[in-house]
PDB file of C-alpha atoms in Angstrom:
ATOM      1  CA  UNK M 181      21.811  -6.631  15.310  1.00  0.00           C
ATOM      2  CA  UNK M 182      22.752  -9.100  12.526  1.00  0.00           C
ATOM      3  CA  UNK M 183      25.322  -6.606  11.234  1.00  0.00           C
ATOM      4  CA  UNK M 184      26.867  -6.151  14.693  1.00  0.00           C
ATOM      5  CA  UNK M 185      26.940  -9.894  15.303  1.00  0.00           C
ATOM      6  CA  UNK M 186      28.424 -10.592  11.853  1.00  0.00           C
ATOM      7  CA  UNK M 187      31.130  -7.974  12.431  1.00  0.00           C
ATOM      8  CA  UNK M 188      32.225  -9.739  15.643  1.00  0.00           C
ATOM      9  CA  UNK M 189      31.812 -13.268  14.251  1.00  0.00           C
ATOM     10  CA  UNK M 190      33.873 -12.597  11.140  1.00  0.00           C
ATOM     11  CA  UNK M 191      36.795 -11.618  13.377  1.00  0.00           C
ATOM     12  CA  UNK M 192      36.469 -14.782  15.420  1.00  0.00           C
ATOM     13  CA  UNK M 193      35.389 -12.730  18.404  1.00  0.00           C
ATOM     14  CA  UNK M 194      32.451 -14.764  19.681  1.00  0.00           C
ATOM     15  CA  UNK M 195      32.414 -13.127  23.158  1.00  0.00           C
ATOM     16  CA  UNK M 196      31.760  -9.862  21.326  1.00  0.00           C
ATOM     17  CA  UNK M 197      28.536 -11.275  19.889  1.00  0.00           C
ATOM     18  CA  UNK M 198      27.195 -11.855  23.390  1.00  0.00           C
ATOM     19  CA  UNK M 199      28.394  -8.428  24.533  1.00  0.00           C
ATOM     20  CA  UNK M 200      26.342  -6.854  21.736  1.00  0.00           C
ATOM     21  CA  UNK M 201      23.309  -8.816  22.915  1.00  0.00           C
ATOM     22  CA  UNK M 202      23.809  -7.967  26.586  1.00  0.00           C
ATOM     23  CA  UNK M 203      24.407  -4.288  25.818  1.00  0.00           C
ATOM     24  CA  UNK M 204      21.313  -4.046  23.609  1.00  0.00           C
ATOM     25  CA  UNK M 205      19.111  -5.703  26.243  1.00  0.00           C
ATOM     26  CA  UNK M 206      20.506  -3.389  28.935  1.00  0.00           C
ATOM     27  CA  UNK M 207      19.804  -0.343  26.759  1.00  0.00           C
ATOM     28  CA  UNK M 208      16.265  -1.545  26.013  1.00  0.00           C
ATOM     29  CA  UNK M 209      15.564  -2.217  29.689  1.00  0.00           C
ATOM     30  CA  UNK M 210      16.867   1.227  30.641  1.00  0.00           C
ATOM     31  CA  UNK M 211      14.696   2.973  28.040  1.00  0.00           C
ATOM     32  CA  UNK M 212      11.598   1.072  29.153  1.00  0.00           C
ATOM     33  CA  UNK M 213      12.312   1.887  32.800  1.00  0.00           C
ATOM     34  CA  UNK M 214      12.629   5.596  32.023  1.00  0.00           C
ATOM     35  CA  UNK M 215       9.497   5.514  29.882  1.00  0.00           C
ATOM     36  CA  UNK M 216       7.523   3.820  32.653  1.00  0.00           C
ATOM     37  CA  UNK M 217       8.449   6.650  35.024  1.00  0.00           C
ATOM     38  CA  UNK M 218       7.455   9.348  32.516  1.00  0.00           C
ATOM     39  CA  UNK M 219       4.281   7.759  31.184  1.00  0.00           C
ATOM     40  CA  UNK M 220       0.993   8.754  32.771  1.00  0.00           C
ATOM     41  CA  UNK M 221      -1.191   5.847  33.884  1.00  0.00           C
ATOM     42  CA  UNK M 222      -4.310   5.376  31.797  1.00  0.00           C
ATOM     43  CA  UNK M 223      -7.661   5.801  33.429  1.00  0.00           C
ATOM     44  CA  UNK M 224      -9.125   2.500  34.553  1.00  0.00           C
ATOM     45  CA  UNK M 225     -12.056   1.467  32.397  1.00  0.00           C
ATOM     46  CA  UNK M 226     -15.085  -0.309  33.694  1.00  0.00           C
ATOM     47  CA  UNK M 227     -14.791  -3.871  32.471  1.00  0.00           C
ATOM     48  CA  UNK M 228     -18.400  -4.606  33.273  1.00  0.00           C
ATOM     49  CA  UNK M 229     -19.579  -1.867  30.928  1.00  0.00           C
ATOM     50  CA  UNK M 230     -17.140  -2.726  28.137  1.00  0.00           C
ATOM     51  CA  UNK M 231     -17.906  -6.435  27.875  1.00  0.00           C
ATOM     52  CA  UNK M 232     -20.655  -7.007  25.367  1.00  0.00           C
ATOM     53  CA  UNK M 233     -23.103  -9.837  25.578  1.00  0.00           C
ATOM     54  CA  UNK M 234     -22.936 -12.280  22.694  1.00  0.00           C
ATOM     55  CA  UNK M 235     -25.037 -15.282  21.889  1.00  0.00           C
ATOM     56  CA  UNK M 236     -23.674 -18.681  22.867  1.00  0.00           C
ATOM     57  CA  UNK M 237     -23.580 -19.895  19.261  1.00  0.00           C
ATOM     58  CA  UNK M 238     -21.742 -16.816  18.022  1.00  0.00           C
ATOM     59  CA  UNK M 239     -19.258 -16.975  20.869  1.00  0.00           C
ATOM     60  CA  UNK M 240     -18.548 -20.631  20.148  1.00  0.00           C
ATOM     61  CA  UNK M 241     -17.893 -19.916  16.471  1.00  0.00           C
ATOM     62  CA  UNK M 242     -15.575 -17.037  17.340  1.00  0.00           C
ATOM     63  CA  UNK M 243     -13.612 -19.228  19.731  1.00  0.00           C
ATOM     64  CA  UNK M 244     -13.316 -21.917  17.064  1.00  0.00           C
ATOM     65  CA  UNK M 245     -11.915 -19.291  14.694  1.00  0.00           C
ATOM     66  CA  UNK M 246      -9.399 -18.225  17.351  1.00  0.00           C
ATOM     67  CA  UNK M 247      -8.185 -21.792  17.753  1.00  0.00           C
ATOM     68  CA  UNK M 248      -7.887 -22.180  13.975  1.00  0.00           C
ATOM     69  CA  UNK M 249      -5.790 -19.010  13.638  1.00  0.00           C
ATOM     70  CA  UNK M 250      -3.501 -20.172  16.452  1.00  0.00           C
ATOM     71  CA  UNK M 251      -3.191 -23.651  14.950  1.00  0.00           C
ATOM     72  CA  UNK M 252      -2.046 -22.376  11.535  1.00  0.00           C
ATOM     73  CA  UNK M 253       0.201 -19.828  13.295  1.00  0.00           C
ATOM     74  CA  UNK M 254       2.338 -22.772  14.427  1.00  0.00           C
ATOM     75  CA  UNK M 255       3.339 -23.202  10.772  1.00  0.00           C
ATOM     76  CA  UNK M 256       4.192 -19.505  10.494  1.00  0.00           C
ATOM     77  CA  UNK M 257       6.529 -19.555  13.493  1.00  0.00           C
ATOM     78  CA  UNK M 258       8.075 -22.817  12.309  1.00  0.00           C
ATOM     79  CA  UNK M 259       8.909 -21.272   8.937  1.00  0.00           C
ATOM     80  CA  UNK M 260       9.882 -17.864  10.351  1.00  0.00           C
ATOM     81  CA  UNK M 261      12.606 -19.463  12.479  1.00  0.00           C
ATOM     82  CA  UNK M 262      14.323 -20.730   9.328  1.00  0.00           C
ATOM     83  CA  UNK M 263      15.723 -17.221   8.824  1.00  0.00           C
ATOM     84  CA  UNK M 264      17.976 -17.871  11.809  1.00  0.00           C
ATOM     85  CA  UNK M 265      18.682 -21.548  11.190  1.00  0.00           C
ATOM     86  CA  UNK M 266      18.564 -23.334   7.822  1.00  0.00           C
ATOM     87  CA  UNK M 267      18.856 -20.167   5.727  1.00  0.00           C
ATOM     88  CA  UNK M 268      21.898 -19.027   7.710  1.00  0.00           C
ATOM     89  CA  UNK M 269      23.528 -22.432   7.167  1.00  0.00           C
ATOM     90  CA  UNK M 270      22.651 -22.313   3.462  1.00  0.00           C
ATOM     91  CA  UNK M 271      24.224 -18.861   3.212  1.00  0.00           C
ATOM     92  CA  UNK M 272      27.374 -20.114   4.940  1.00  0.00           C
ATOM     93  CA  UNK M 273      27.793 -23.431   3.166  1.00  0.00           C
ATOM     94  CA  UNK M 274      25.960 -23.326  -0.167  1.00  0.00           C
ATOM     95  CA  UNK M 275      25.882 -19.702  -1.373  1.00  0.00           C
ATOM     96  CA  UNK M 276      28.455 -17.796  -3.406  1.00  0.00           C
ATOM     97  CA  UNK M 277      29.298 -15.001  -0.973  1.00  0.00           C
ATOM     98  CA  UNK M 278      31.874 -13.054  -2.992  1.00  0.00           C
ATOM     99  CA  UNK M 279      30.646  -9.883  -4.685  1.00  0.00           C
ATOM    100  CA  UNK M 280      32.937  -8.289  -7.250  1.00  0.00           C
ATOM    101  CA  UNK M 281      32.797  -4.801  -8.683  1.00  0.00           C
ATOM    102  CA  UNK M 282      34.972  -1.710  -9.285  1.00  0.00           C
ATOM    103  CA  UNK M 283      38.059  -3.933  -9.130  1.00  0.00           C
ATOM    104  CA  UNK M 284      37.176  -4.966  -5.601  1.00  0.00           C
ATOM    105  CA  UNK M 285      35.786  -8.111  -4.009  1.00  0.00           C
ATOM    106  CA  UNK M 286      33.614  -8.200  -0.917  1.00  0.00           C
ATOM    107  CA  UNK M 287      32.812 -11.315   1.083  1.00  0.00           C
ATOM    108  CA  UNK M 288      29.228 -11.303   2.333  1.00  0.00           C
ATOM    109  CA  UNK M 289      28.674 -13.115   5.613  1.00  0.00           C
ATOM    110  CA  UNK M 290      25.571 -14.997   6.757  1.00  0.00           C
ATOM    111  CA  UNK M 291      24.730 -12.143   9.124  1.00  0.00           C
ATOM    112  CA  UNK M 292      24.545  -9.759   6.180  1.00  0.00           C
ATOM    113  CA  UNK M 293      21.797 -11.889   4.634  1.00  0.00           C
ATOM    114  CA  UNK M 294      19.939 -11.854   7.944  1.00  0.00           C
ATOM    115  CA  UNK M 295      20.135  -8.055   8.034  1.00  0.00           C
ATOM    116  CA  UNK M 296      18.817  -8.005   4.455  1.00  0.00           C
ATOM    117  CA  UNK M 297      15.644  -9.627   5.786  1.00  0.00           C
ATOM    118  CA  UNK M 298      15.147  -6.765   8.274  1.00  0.00           C
ATOM    119  CA  UNK M 299      15.898  -4.144   5.627  1.00  0.00           C
ATOM    120  CA  UNK M 300      13.392  -5.680   3.214  1.00  0.00           C
ATOM    121  CA  UNK M 301      10.645  -5.497   5.853  1.00  0.00           C
ATOM    122  CA  UNK M 302      11.233  -1.741   6.118  1.00  0.00           C
ATOM    123  CA  UNK M 303      11.333  -1.315   2.332  1.00  0.00           C
ATOM    124  CA  UNK M 304       8.284  -3.453   1.591  1.00  0.00           C
ATOM    125  CA  UNK M 305       6.041  -2.011   4.325  1.00  0.00           C
ATOM    126  CA  UNK M 306       5.256   1.327   2.588  1.00  0.00           C
ATOM    127  CA  UNK M 307       4.822  -0.489  -0.728  1.00  0.00           C
ATOM    128  CA  UNK M 308       2.364  -2.881   0.886  1.00  0.00           C
ATOM    129  CA  UNK M 309       0.435   0.001   2.447  1.00  0.00           C
ATOM    130  CA  UNK M 310       0.259   1.771  -0.910  1.00  0.00           C
ATOM    131  CA  UNK M 311      -0.939  -1.414  -2.584  1.00  0.00           C
ATOM    132  CA  UNK M 312      -3.694  -2.071  -0.032  1.00  0.00           C
ATOM    133  CA  UNK M 313      -4.808   1.584  -0.239  1.00  0.00           C
ATOM    134  CA  UNK M 314      -5.004   1.299  -4.041  1.00  0.00           C
ATOM    135  CA  UNK M 315      -7.153  -1.846  -3.740  1.00  0.00           C
ATOM    136  CA  UNK M 316      -9.371  -0.215  -1.096  1.00  0.00           C
ATOM    137  CA  UNK M 317     -10.123   2.770  -3.340  1.00  0.00           C
ATOM    138  CA  UNK M 318     -11.332   0.363  -6.015  1.00  0.00           C
ATOM    139  CA  UNK M 319     -13.413  -1.728  -3.646  1.00  0.00           C
ATOM    140  CA  UNK M 320     -11.058  -4.693  -3.932  1.00  0.00           C
ATOM    141  CA  UNK M 321      -9.614  -4.643  -0.434  1.00  0.00           C
ATOM    142  CA  UNK M 322      -8.951  -8.101   0.997  1.00  0.00           C
ATOM    143  CA  UNK M 323     -10.109  -9.175   4.431  1.00  0.00           C
ATOM    144  CA  UNK M 324      -7.478  -9.788   7.112  1.00  0.00           C
ATOM    145  CA  UNK M 325      -7.835 -13.607   6.880  1.00  0.00           C
ATOM    146  CA  UNK M 326      -7.393 -13.372   3.093  1.00  0.00           C
ATOM    147  CA  UNK M 327      -4.188 -11.353   3.537  1.00  0.00           C
ATOM    148  CA  UNK M 328      -2.909 -13.967   5.958  1.00  0.00           C
ATOM    149  CA  UNK M 329      -3.650 -16.728   3.450  1.00  0.00           C
ATOM    150  CA  UNK M 330      -1.560 -14.823   0.898  1.00  0.00           C
ATOM    151  CA  UNK M 331       1.166 -14.598   3.542  1.00  0.00           C
ATOM    152  CA  UNK M 332       1.325 -18.381   3.736  1.00  0.00           C
ATOM    153  CA  UNK M 333       1.369 -18.584  -0.060  1.00  0.00           C
ATOM    154  CA  UNK M 334       4.329 -16.159  -0.096  1.00  0.00           C
ATOM    155  CA  UNK M 335       6.063 -18.351   2.495  1.00  0.00           C
ATOM    156  CA  UNK M 336       5.522 -21.420   0.334  1.00  0.00           C
ATOM    157  CA  UNK M 337       6.917 -19.540  -2.688  1.00  0.00           C
ATOM    158  CA  UNK M 338      10.033 -18.583  -0.698  1.00  0.00           C
ATOM    159  CA  UNK M 339      10.888 -22.166   0.198  1.00  0.00           C
ATOM    160  CA  UNK M 340       9.885 -23.485  -3.223  1.00  0.00           C
ATOM    161  CA  UNK M 341      12.488 -21.087  -4.610  1.00  0.00           C
ATOM    162  CA  UNK M 342      15.072 -22.512  -2.211  1.00  0.00           C
ATOM    163  CA  UNK M 343      14.128 -26.030  -3.272  1.00  0.00           C
ATOM    164  CA  UNK M 344      14.748 -25.042  -6.889  1.00  0.00           C
ATOM    165  CA  UNK M 345      18.112 -23.563  -5.874  1.00  0.00           C
ATOM    166  CA  UNK M 346      19.073 -26.856  -4.244  1.00  0.00           C
ATOM    167  CA  UNK M 347      18.063 -28.874  -7.301  1.00  0.00           C
ATOM    168  CA  UNK M 348      20.180 -26.470  -9.391  1.00  0.00           C
ATOM    169  CA  UNK M 349      23.295 -27.415  -7.448  1.00  0.00           C
ATOM    170  CA  UNK M 350      22.704 -26.063  -3.973  1.00  0.00           C
ATOM    171  CA  UNK M 351      22.441 -29.520  -2.420  1.00  0.00           C
ATOM    172  CA  UNK M 352      26.163 -30.127  -2.697  1.00  0.00           C
ATOM    173  CA  UNK M 353      27.756 -26.954  -4.107  1.00  0.00           C
ATOM    174  CA  UNK M 354      27.417 -23.172  -3.978  1.00  0.00           C
ATOM    175  CA  UNK M 355      24.803 -21.276  -5.970  1.00  0.00           C
ATOM    176  CA  UNK M 356      24.164 -17.615  -6.723  1.00  0.00           C
ATOM    177  CA  UNK M 357      23.154 -15.317  -3.875  1.00  0.00           C
ATOM    178  CA  UNK M 358      20.157 -14.283  -6.006  1.00  0.00           C
ATOM    179  CA  UNK M 359      18.332 -17.443  -4.870  1.00  0.00           C
ATOM    180  CA  UNK M 360      18.645 -16.551  -1.207  1.00  0.00           C
ATOM    181  CA  UNK M 361      17.824 -12.904  -1.884  1.00  0.00           C
ATOM    182  CA  UNK M 362      14.593 -13.889  -3.646  1.00  0.00           C
ATOM    183  CA  UNK M 363      13.703 -16.147  -0.727  1.00  0.00           C
ATOM    184  CA  UNK M 364      14.199 -13.297   1.766  1.00  0.00           C
ATOM    185  CA  UNK M 365      12.025 -10.970  -0.334  1.00  0.00           C
ATOM    186  CA  UNK M 366       9.136 -13.457  -0.244  1.00  0.00           C
ATOM    187  CA  UNK M 367       9.657 -14.186   3.467  1.00  0.00           C
ATOM    188  CA  UNK M 368       9.703 -10.469   4.303  1.00  0.00           C
ATOM    189  CA  UNK M 369       6.406  -9.984   2.482  1.00  0.00           C
ATOM    190  CA  UNK M 370       4.972 -12.990   4.341  1.00  0.00           C
ATOM    191  CA  UNK M 371       6.098 -11.569   7.677  1.00  0.00           C
ATOM    192  CA  UNK M 372       4.278  -8.295   6.989  1.00  0.00           C
ATOM    193  CA  UNK M 373       1.101 -10.198   6.139  1.00  0.00           C
ATOM    194  CA  UNK M 374       1.254 -12.652   9.040  1.00  0.00           C
ATOM    195  CA  UNK M 375       3.055 -11.398  12.150  1.00  0.00           C
ATOM    196  CA  UNK M 376       1.160  -8.137  12.848  1.00  0.00           C
ATOM    197  CA  UNK M 377      -2.148  -9.211  11.300  1.00  0.00           C
ATOM    198  CA  UNK M 378      -2.315 -12.499  13.182  1.00  0.00           C
ATOM    199  CA  UNK M 379      -2.467 -11.062  16.688  1.00  0.00           C
ATOM    200  CA  UNK M 380      -4.706  -8.208  15.530  1.00  0.00           C
ATOM    201  CA  UNK M 381      -7.183 -10.650  13.984  1.00  0.00           C
ATOM    202  CA  UNK M 382      -7.035 -12.783  17.111  1.00  0.00           C
ATOM    203  CA  UNK M 383      -8.084  -9.944  19.408  1.00  0.00           C
ATOM    204  CA  UNK M 384     -10.925  -9.036  17.029  1.00  0.00           C
ATOM    205  CA  UNK M 385     -12.235 -12.589  16.927  1.00  0.00           C
ATOM    206  CA  UNK M 386     -11.870 -13.340  20.612  1.00  0.00           C
ATOM    207  CA  UNK M 387     -14.978 -13.205  22.801  1.00  0.00           C
ATOM    208  CA  UNK M 388     -14.487 -10.180  25.105  1.00  0.00           C
ATOM    209  CA  UNK M 389     -14.218 -12.247  28.277  1.00  0.00           C
ATOM    210  CA  UNK M 390     -11.639 -14.622  26.727  1.00  0.00           C
ATOM    211  CA  UNK M 391      -9.164 -12.160  25.230  1.00  0.00           C
ATOM    212  CA  UNK M 392      -6.429 -13.082  27.711  1.00  0.00           C
ATOM    213  CA  UNK M 393      -6.876 -16.763  26.892  1.00  0.00           C
ATOM    214  CA  UNK M 394      -6.649 -15.985  23.186  1.00  0.00           C
ATOM    215  CA  UNK M 395      -3.375 -14.099  23.579  1.00  0.00           C
ATOM    216  CA  UNK M 396      -2.028 -16.916  25.752  1.00  0.00           C
ATOM    217  CA  UNK M 397      -2.991 -19.415  23.053  1.00  0.00           C
ATOM    218  CA  UNK M 398      -1.159 -17.278  20.478  1.00  0.00           C
ATOM    219  CA  UNK M 399       2.037 -17.400  22.543  1.00  0.00           C
ATOM    220  CA  UNK M 400       1.566 -21.149  23.003  1.00  0.00           C
ATOM    221  CA  UNK M 401       1.473 -21.510  19.211  1.00  0.00           C
ATOM    222  CA  UNK M 402       4.646 -19.403  19.024  1.00  0.00           C
ATOM    223  CA  UNK M 403       6.404 -21.725  21.467  1.00  0.00           C
ATOM    224  CA  UNK M 404       5.191 -24.810  19.612  1.00  0.00           C
ATOM    225  CA  UNK M 405       6.387 -23.435  16.275  1.00  0.00           C
ATOM    226  CA  UNK M 406       9.820 -22.668  17.733  1.00  0.00           C
ATOM    227  CA  UNK M 407      10.039 -26.169  19.219  1.00  0.00           C
ATOM    228  CA  UNK M 408       9.115 -27.809  15.914  1.00  0.00           C
ATOM    229  CA  UNK M 409      11.659 -25.635  14.099  1.00  0.00           C
ATOM    230  CA  UNK M 410      14.346 -27.021  16.405  1.00  0.00           C
ATOM    231  CA  UNK M 411      13.171 -30.604  15.867  1.00  0.00           C
ATOM    232  CA  UNK M 412      13.061 -30.154  12.095  1.00  0.00           C
ATOM    233  CA  UNK M 413      16.546 -28.624  12.182  1.00  0.00           C
ATOM    234  CA  UNK M 414      17.932 -32.001  13.320  1.00  0.00           C
ATOM    235  CA  UNK M 415      17.325 -33.273   9.790  1.00  0.00           C
ATOM    236  CA  UNK M 416      19.196 -30.460   8.001  1.00  0.00           C
ATOM    237  CA  UNK M 417      22.388 -32.505   7.781  1.00  0.00           C
ATOM    238  CA  UNK M 418      20.597 -35.823   7.232  1.00  0.00           C
ATOM    239  CA  UNK M 419      18.364 -34.953   4.289  1.00  0.00           C
ATOM    240  CA  UNK M 420      19.176 -33.375   0.919  1.00  0.00           C
ATOM    241  CA  UNK M 421      18.482 -29.674   1.248  1.00  0.00           C
ATOM    242  CA  UNK M 422      15.761 -29.723  -1.420  1.00  0.00           C
ATOM    243  CA  UNK M 423      13.764 -32.250   0.640  1.00  0.00           C
ATOM    244  CA  UNK M 424      14.046 -30.056   3.735  1.00  0.00           C
ATOM    245  CA  UNK M 425      12.736 -26.999   1.864  1.00  0.00           C
ATOM    246  CA  UNK M 426      10.046 -29.077   0.129  1.00  0.00           C
ATOM    247  CA  UNK M 427       8.588 -30.021   3.521  1.00  0.00           C
ATOM    248  CA  UNK M 428       8.497 -26.353   4.543  1.00  0.00           C
ATOM    249  CA  UNK M 429       6.788 -25.509   1.246  1.00  0.00           C
ATOM    250  CA  UNK M 430       4.099 -28.145   1.777  1.00  0.00           C
ATOM    251  CA  UNK M 431       3.484 -27.043   5.366  1.00  0.00           C
ATOM    252  CA  UNK M 432       2.996 -23.425   4.287  1.00  0.00           C
ATOM    253  CA  UNK M 433       0.708 -24.428   1.425  1.00  0.00           C
ATOM    254  CA  UNK M 434      -1.283 -26.647   3.784  1.00  0.00           C
ATOM    255  CA  UNK M 435      -1.778 -23.728   6.188  1.00  0.00           C
ATOM    256  CA  UNK M 436      -2.970 -21.527   3.305  1.00  0.00           C
ATOM    257  CA  UNK M 437      -5.442 -24.195   2.141  1.00  0.00           C
ATOM    258  CA  UNK M 438      -6.853 -24.661   5.647  1.00  0.00           C
ATOM    259  CA  UNK M 439      -7.262 -20.922   6.082  1.00  0.00           C
ATOM    260  CA  UNK M 440      -8.906 -20.470   2.689  1.00  0.00           C
ATOM    261  CA  UNK M 441     -11.280 -23.370   3.344  1.00  0.00           C
ATOM    262  CA  UNK M 442     -12.531 -21.686   6.534  1.00  0.00           C
ATOM    263  CA  UNK M 443     -12.283 -18.136   5.203  1.00  0.00           C
ATOM    264  CA  UNK M 444     -16.018 -17.452   4.905  1.00  0.00           C
ATOM    265  CA  UNK M 445     -16.727 -18.743   8.413  1.00  0.00           C
ATOM    266  CA  UNK M 446     -14.024 -16.517   9.884  1.00  0.00           C
ATOM    267  CA  UNK M 447     -15.210 -13.408   8.024  1.00  0.00           C
ATOM    268  CA  UNK M 448     -18.806 -13.976   9.124  1.00  0.00           C
ATOM    269  CA  UNK M 449     -17.942 -13.897  12.847  1.00  0.00           C
ATOM    270  CA  UNK M 450     -15.640 -10.881  12.571  1.00  0.00           C
ATOM    271  CA  UNK M 451     -17.072  -7.828  14.438  1.00  0.00           C
ATOM    272  CA  UNK M 452     -18.400  -5.204  12.055  1.00  0.00           C
TER     273      UNK M 452
END
């Protein structure tokens, strides 16, 4: 989608960007409608038999862990939205976007950097799976909360790198695309450690009778993170860029510290 949008935008054809979006949504809706007609309904399970009885104290601790995961998830969604806001503006205004080679020059658009983020997720996923399998064979496998803490550390590293790029000239001039590429690599790794693991951990921690509430709380944290990303974006043109990225770095580090401080309590209440 970033490639399609960039192709239309670079030609000044903004209506085409929205046609791509409308066409993709129509295609997705059609595929889901066909799949719903072909899919066989699952057998209804007895909820009374599936809900386990837990002690009041254990249930309270699990619910506290759920609220903690959702609270720090606000920081994740706040930082994740930068891929479509501040990083796009940095690519447009403060990044050298001309690549030369074989006697040719290619201008790289902001949408191409956004598509790089998606490509890196696909490339890094098998490498991450291989790495976790290697650790598991040696008895060094990390718990899900530990992996999420590393995800926040990777997020902090991504924006710390952008802060360094700004201090190296990116506040007022253009810098090498290598800075932005390194940031996207770290953010892609963070996304793999946070986005899928967060909701999975949430459903594991949630008391059986409060799973729906837990998922609703997760989406509330998503909405809050998106809202805060929009509010923070107001200051992009008012602050030096390095200050903007420094705040994102501190927020991500703060989330990692909070998660690490409560790590043992979360692991204890995880179902075995």
